[in-house]
Short mmCIF file of C-alpha atoms and ligand atoms in Angstrom, two decimals:
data_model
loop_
_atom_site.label_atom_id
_atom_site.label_comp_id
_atom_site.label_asym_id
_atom_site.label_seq_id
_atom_site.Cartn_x
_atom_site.Cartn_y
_atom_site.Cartn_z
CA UNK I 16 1.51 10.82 -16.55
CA UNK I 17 3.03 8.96 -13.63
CA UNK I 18 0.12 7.94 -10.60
CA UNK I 19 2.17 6.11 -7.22
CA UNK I 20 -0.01 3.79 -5.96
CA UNK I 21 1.90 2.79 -3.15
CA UNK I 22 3.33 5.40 -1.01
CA UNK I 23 3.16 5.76 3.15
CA UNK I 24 1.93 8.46 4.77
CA UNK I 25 4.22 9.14 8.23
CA UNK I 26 2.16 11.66 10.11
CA UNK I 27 3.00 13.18 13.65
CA UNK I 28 0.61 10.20 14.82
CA UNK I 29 2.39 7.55 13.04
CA UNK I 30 5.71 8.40 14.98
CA UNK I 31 3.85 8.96 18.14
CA UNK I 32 2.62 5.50 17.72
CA UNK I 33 5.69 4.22 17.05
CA UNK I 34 7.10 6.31 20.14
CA UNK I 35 4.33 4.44 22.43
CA UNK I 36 5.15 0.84 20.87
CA UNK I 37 8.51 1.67 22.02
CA UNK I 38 8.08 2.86 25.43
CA UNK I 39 4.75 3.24 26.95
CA UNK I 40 5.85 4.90 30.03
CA UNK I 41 7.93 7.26 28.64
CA UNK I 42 7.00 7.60 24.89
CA UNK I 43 9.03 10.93 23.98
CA UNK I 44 7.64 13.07 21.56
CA UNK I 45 7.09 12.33 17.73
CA UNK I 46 9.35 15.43 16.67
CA UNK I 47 11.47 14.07 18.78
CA UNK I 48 11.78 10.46 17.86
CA UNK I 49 12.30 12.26 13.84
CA UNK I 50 15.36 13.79 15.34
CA UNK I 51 16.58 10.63 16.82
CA UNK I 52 15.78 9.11 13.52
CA UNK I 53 17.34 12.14 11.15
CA UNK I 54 14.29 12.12 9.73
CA UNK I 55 11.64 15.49 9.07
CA UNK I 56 9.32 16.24 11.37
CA UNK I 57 5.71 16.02 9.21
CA UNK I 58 3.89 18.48 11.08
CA UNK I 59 0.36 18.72 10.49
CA UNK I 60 -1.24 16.64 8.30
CA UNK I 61 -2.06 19.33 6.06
CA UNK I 62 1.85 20.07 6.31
CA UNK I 63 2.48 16.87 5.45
CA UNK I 64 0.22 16.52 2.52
CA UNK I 65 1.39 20.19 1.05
CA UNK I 66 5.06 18.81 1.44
CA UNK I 67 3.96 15.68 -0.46
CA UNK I 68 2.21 17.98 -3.23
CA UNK I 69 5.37 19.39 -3.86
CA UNK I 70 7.61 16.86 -3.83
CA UNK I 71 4.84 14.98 -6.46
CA UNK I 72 4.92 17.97 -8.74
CA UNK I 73 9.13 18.09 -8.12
CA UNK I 74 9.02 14.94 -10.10
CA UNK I 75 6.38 14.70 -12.60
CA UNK I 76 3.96 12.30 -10.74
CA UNK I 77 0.56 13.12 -11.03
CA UNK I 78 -1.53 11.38 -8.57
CA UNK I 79 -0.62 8.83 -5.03
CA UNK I 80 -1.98 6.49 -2.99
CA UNK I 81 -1.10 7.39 0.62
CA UNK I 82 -1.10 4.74 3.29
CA UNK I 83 -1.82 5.54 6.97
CA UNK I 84 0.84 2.85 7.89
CA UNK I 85 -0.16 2.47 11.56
CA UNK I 86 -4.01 1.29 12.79
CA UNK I 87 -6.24 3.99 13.93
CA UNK I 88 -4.24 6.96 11.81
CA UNK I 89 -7.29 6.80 9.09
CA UNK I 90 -7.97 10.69 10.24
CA UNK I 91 -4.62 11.99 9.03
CA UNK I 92 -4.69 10.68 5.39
CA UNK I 93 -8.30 11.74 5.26
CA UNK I 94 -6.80 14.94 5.85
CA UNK I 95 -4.38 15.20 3.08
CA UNK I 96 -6.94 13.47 0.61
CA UNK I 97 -9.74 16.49 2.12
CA UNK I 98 -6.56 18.68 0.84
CA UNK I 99 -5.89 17.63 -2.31
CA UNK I 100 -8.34 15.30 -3.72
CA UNK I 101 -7.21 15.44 -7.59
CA UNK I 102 -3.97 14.07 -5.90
CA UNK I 103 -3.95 11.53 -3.41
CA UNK I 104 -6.05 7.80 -2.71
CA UNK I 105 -6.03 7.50 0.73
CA UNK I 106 -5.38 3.99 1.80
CA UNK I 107 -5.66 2.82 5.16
CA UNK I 108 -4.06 0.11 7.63
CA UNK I 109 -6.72 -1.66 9.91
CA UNK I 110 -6.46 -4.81 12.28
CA UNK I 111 -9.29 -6.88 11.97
CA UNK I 112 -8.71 -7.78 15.44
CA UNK I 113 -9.80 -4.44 16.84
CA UNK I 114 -13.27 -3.31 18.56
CA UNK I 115 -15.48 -2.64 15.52
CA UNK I 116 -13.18 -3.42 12.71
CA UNK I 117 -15.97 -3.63 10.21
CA UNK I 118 -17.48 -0.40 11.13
CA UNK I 119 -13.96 1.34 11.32
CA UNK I 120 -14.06 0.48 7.60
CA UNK I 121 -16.90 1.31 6.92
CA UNK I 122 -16.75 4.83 8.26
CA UNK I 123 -13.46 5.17 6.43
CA UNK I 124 -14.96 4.12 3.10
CA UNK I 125 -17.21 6.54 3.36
CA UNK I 126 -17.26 9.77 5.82
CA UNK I 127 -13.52 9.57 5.82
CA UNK I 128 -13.15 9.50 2.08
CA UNK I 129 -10.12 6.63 1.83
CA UNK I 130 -10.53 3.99 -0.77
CA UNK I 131 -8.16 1.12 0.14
CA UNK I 132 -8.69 -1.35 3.51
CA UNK I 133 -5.08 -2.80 3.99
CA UNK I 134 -4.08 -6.22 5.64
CA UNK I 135 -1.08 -6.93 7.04
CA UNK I 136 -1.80 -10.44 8.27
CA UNK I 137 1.63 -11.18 9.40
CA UNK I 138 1.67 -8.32 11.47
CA UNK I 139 -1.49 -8.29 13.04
CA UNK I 140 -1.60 -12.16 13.22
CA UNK I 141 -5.01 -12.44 12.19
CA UNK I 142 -5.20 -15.21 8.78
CA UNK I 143 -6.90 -14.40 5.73
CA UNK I 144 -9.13 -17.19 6.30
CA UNK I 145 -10.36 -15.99 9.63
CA UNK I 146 -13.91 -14.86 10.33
CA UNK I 147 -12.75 -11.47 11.35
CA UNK I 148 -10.74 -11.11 8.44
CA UNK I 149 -13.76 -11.94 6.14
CA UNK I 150 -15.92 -9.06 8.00
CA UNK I 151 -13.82 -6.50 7.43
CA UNK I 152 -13.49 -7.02 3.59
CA UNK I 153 -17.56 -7.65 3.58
CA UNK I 154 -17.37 -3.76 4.67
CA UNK I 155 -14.72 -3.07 1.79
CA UNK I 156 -16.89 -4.59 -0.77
CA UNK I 157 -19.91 -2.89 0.32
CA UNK I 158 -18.57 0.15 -0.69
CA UNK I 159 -18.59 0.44 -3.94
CA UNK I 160 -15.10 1.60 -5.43
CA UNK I 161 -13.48 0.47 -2.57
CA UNK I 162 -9.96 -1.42 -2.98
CA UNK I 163 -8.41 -4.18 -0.94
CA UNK I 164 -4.44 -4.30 -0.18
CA UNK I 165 -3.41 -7.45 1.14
CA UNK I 166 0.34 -7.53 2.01
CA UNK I 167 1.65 -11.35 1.29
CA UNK I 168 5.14 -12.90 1.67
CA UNK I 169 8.49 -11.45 3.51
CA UNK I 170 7.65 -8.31 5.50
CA UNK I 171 10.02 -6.07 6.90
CA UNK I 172 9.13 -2.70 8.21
CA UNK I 173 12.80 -0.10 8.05
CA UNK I 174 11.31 2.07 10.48
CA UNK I 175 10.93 -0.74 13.16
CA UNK I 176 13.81 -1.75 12.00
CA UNK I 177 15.63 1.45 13.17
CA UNK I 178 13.74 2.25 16.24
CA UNK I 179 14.93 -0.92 17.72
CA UNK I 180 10.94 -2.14 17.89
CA UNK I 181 10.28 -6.09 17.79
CA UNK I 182 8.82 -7.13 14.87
CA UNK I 183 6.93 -10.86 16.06
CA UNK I 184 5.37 -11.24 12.23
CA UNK I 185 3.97 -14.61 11.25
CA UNK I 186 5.11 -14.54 7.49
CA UNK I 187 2.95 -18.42 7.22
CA UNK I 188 -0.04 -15.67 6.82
CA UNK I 189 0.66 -13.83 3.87
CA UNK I 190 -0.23 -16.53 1.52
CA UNK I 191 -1.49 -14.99 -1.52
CA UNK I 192 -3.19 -18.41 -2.44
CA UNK I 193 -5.53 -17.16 0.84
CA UNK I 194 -6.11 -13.95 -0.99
CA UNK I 195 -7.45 -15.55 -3.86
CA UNK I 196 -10.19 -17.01 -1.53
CA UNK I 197 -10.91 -13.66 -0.59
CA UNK I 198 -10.99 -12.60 -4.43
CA UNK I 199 -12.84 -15.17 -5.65
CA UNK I 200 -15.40 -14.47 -2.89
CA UNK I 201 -15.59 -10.56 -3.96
CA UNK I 202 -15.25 -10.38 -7.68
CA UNK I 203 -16.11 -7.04 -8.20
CA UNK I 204 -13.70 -5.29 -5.80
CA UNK I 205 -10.16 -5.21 -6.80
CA UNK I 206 -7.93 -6.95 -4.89
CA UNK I 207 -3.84 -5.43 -4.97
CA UNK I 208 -1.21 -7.93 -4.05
CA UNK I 209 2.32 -5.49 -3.65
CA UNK I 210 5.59 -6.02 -4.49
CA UNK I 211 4.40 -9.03 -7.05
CA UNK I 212 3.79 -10.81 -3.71
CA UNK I 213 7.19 -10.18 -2.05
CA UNK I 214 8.62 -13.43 -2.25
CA UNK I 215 5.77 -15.88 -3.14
CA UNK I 216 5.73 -15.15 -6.51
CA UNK I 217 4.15 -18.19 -8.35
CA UNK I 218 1.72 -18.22 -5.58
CA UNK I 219 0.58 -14.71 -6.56
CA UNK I 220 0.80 -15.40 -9.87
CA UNK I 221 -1.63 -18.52 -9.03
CA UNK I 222 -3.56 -16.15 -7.46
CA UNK I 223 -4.15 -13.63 -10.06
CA UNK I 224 -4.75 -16.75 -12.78
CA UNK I 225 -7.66 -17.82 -11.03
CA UNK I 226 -9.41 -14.22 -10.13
CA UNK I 227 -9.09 -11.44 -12.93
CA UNK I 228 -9.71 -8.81 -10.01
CA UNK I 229 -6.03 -9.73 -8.23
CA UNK I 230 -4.18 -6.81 -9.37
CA UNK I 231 -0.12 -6.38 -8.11
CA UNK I 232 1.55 -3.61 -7.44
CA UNK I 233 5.25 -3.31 -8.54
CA UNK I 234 6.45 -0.95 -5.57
CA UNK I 235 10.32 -0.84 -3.68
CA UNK I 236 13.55 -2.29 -4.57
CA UNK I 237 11.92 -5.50 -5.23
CA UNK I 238 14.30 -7.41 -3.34
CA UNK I 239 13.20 -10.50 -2.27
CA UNK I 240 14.33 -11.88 -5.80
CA UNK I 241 17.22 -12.88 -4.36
CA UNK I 242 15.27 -15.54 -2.96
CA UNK I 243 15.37 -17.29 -6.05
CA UNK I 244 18.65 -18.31 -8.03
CA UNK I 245 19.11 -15.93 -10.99
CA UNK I 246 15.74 -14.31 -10.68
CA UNK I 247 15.80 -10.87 -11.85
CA UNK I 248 13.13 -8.14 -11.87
CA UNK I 249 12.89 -7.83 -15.41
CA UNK I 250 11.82 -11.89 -15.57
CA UNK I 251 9.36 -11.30 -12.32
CA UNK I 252 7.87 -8.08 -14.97
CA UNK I 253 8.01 -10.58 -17.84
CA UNK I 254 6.06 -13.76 -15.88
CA UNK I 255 3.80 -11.12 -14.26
CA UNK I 256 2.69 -9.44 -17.64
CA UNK I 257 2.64 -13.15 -19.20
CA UNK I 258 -0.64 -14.17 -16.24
CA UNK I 259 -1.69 -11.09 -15.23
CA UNK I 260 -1.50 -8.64 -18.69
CA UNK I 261 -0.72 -5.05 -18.61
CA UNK I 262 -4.09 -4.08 -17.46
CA UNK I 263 -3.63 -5.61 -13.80
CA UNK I 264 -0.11 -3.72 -12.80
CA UNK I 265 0.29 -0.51 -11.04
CA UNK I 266 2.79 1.26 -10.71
CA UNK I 267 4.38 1.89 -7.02
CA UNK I 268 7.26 3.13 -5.19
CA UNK I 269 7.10 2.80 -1.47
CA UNK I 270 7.71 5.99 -0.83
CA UNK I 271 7.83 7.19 2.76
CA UNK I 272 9.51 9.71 4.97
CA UNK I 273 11.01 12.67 4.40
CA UNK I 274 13.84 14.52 3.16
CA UNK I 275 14.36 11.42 1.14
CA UNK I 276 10.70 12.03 -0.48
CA UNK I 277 9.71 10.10 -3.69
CA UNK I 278 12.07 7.12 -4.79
CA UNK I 279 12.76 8.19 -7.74
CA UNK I 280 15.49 4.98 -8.53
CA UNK I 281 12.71 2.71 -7.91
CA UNK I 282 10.84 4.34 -10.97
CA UNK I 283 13.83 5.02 -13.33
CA UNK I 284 14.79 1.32 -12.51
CA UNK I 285 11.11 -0.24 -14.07
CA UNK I 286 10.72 2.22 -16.22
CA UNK I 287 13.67 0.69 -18.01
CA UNK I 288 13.10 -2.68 -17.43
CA UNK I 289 9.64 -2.28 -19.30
CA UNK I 290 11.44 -0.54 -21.92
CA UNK I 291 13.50 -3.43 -22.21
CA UNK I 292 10.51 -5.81 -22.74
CA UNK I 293 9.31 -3.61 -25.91
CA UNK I 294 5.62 -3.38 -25.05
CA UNK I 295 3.55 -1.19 -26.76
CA UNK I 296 3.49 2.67 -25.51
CA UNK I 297 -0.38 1.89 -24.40
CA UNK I 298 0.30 -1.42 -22.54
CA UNK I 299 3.52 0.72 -20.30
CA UNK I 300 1.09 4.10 -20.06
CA UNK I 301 -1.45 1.56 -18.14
CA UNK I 302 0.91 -0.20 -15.93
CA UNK I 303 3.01 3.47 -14.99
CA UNK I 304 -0.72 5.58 -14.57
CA UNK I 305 -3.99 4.63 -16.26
CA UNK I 306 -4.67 1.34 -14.39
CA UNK I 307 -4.29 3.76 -10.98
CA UNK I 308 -6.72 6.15 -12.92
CA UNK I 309 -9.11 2.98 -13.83
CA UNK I 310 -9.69 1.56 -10.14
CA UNK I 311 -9.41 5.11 -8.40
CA UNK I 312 -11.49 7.62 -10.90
CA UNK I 313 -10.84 11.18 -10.17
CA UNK I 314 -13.52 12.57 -7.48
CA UNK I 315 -15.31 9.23 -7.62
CA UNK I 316 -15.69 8.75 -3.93
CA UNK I 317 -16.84 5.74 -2.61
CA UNK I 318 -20.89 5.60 -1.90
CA UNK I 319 -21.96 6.12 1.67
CA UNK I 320 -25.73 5.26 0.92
CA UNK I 321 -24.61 1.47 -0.70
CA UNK I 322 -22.66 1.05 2.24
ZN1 LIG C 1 5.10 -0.22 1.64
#
């Protein structure tokens, strides 16, 4: 079975965000900035989570992680994971910047029933090796079961993109060397580095030499390779699976907004590449599902009491 675990969740509140960031005095509505954008509206995020049911079981893929891709929109993918918890991880994006980051975490870890704190330290311009950084994943790793995303390298978000919205991002802070501070510092909570490090490659493979809980995930088109001379993604699969092994890759698509739904390319494309590198059917079932099903156990919720 095929588990996502990288996929964004783009609720009503994520485009009203996004509608704010853009104008504050006049934001527009969120159905309305979807039209503008010729995108679906999500609805509810019940709607949205039924709609993402569907499109799952449309193509074979058993179980997601769902990322509320905007600060403060923790509520909605506790939501869809309320509404189908043998289907979706909720993930969630915070700013360690804000009032009460730690505790935001916290209560998302626990009451909210999400299982991944995100970074983004380009975008929220906060480093990894920053005090306020180090709070909030003290919260994450107080919760037991509790995952840590740290986005590292090139960042570029297509919805900004569109939408015309600046995007100020101080790419010097996703160093994944920093993350292996972090992961060295908390070896029992898994730490997921996506897109093999988007760009930084042998510094995420550094990264996951020296801490066996650095985990990557292999999600989008992957293509900051072009980066590098004649780098390809089935040689970025190849050195990854060389440091890392077949135990420490998940499986992701980037999945967003909808009526595009799942990428379905993006998993046809590695699922060939890895049957091009002749590993064993075990070693390719972990990397495309059981590794998700490892670090996110079905109705294993993270522990409020150890918290
Ligand atoms: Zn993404």
């Amino acid at each position: 079975m095929v588990n996502d675990a990288h996929c964004h969740f783009f609720s009503t509140a994520f485009f009203g965000a996004m509608a704010r960031q853009r104008s504050s005095s006049s934001p527009g509505s969120p159905a309305g900035l979807c039209r503008e954008l010729q995108w679906d509206d999500p609805g509810t995020p019940e709607a949205l989570a039924d709609r993402w049911v569907r499109e799952l079981d449309a193509n074979g893929v058993g179980r997601a992680v769902l990322i509320a891709s905007i600060p403060g929109d923790e509520a909605s993918v506790a939501a869809a994971v309320a509404r189908h918890p043998s289907r979706f991880v909720g993930f969630f994006m915070l700013d360690p910047s804000a009032d009460e980051a730690p505790a935001r975490a916290r209560h998302a870890l626990t009451d909210q029933g999400l299982r991944g704190l995100c970074l983004f330290p380009a975008m929220h311009h906060v480093p990894l090796h920053d005090d306020r950084t180090l709070r909030v994943v003290e919260a994450a790793a107080s919760c037991p079961g509790a995952a840590v995303f740290v986005h590292c390298g090139v960042l570029s978000v297509g919805v900004r993109k569109r939408l015309g919205l600046p995007s100020r991002f101080d790419l010097r802070l996703g160093d994944p060397l920093a993350v292996s501070r972090l992961a060295l510092a908390f070896p029992h909570v898994p730490f997921v580095i996506p897109h093999f490090g988007a760009g930084l490659l042998r510094e995420a493979l550094m990264a996951a030499d020296a801490c066996a809980n650095v985990h990557f995930d292999t999600s989008s088109s992957n293509g900051w390779v072009k980066y590098t001379p004649d780098l390809t993604l089935a040689a970025v699969f190849k050195s990854a699976l060389a440091v890392a092994g077949p135990s420490r890759l998940l499986f992701g698509s980037d999945s967003s907004f909808f009526p595009r739904g799942w990428q379905r390319g993006i998993f046809e494309e590695q699922s060939a590449i890895l049957d091009g590198l002749g590993m064993a059917a075990s070693e390719r079932r972990l990397i495309i599902g059981d590794n998700f099903d490892r670090l996110f156990p079905l109705h294993a919720r993270v522990q409020p009491k150890a918290c």
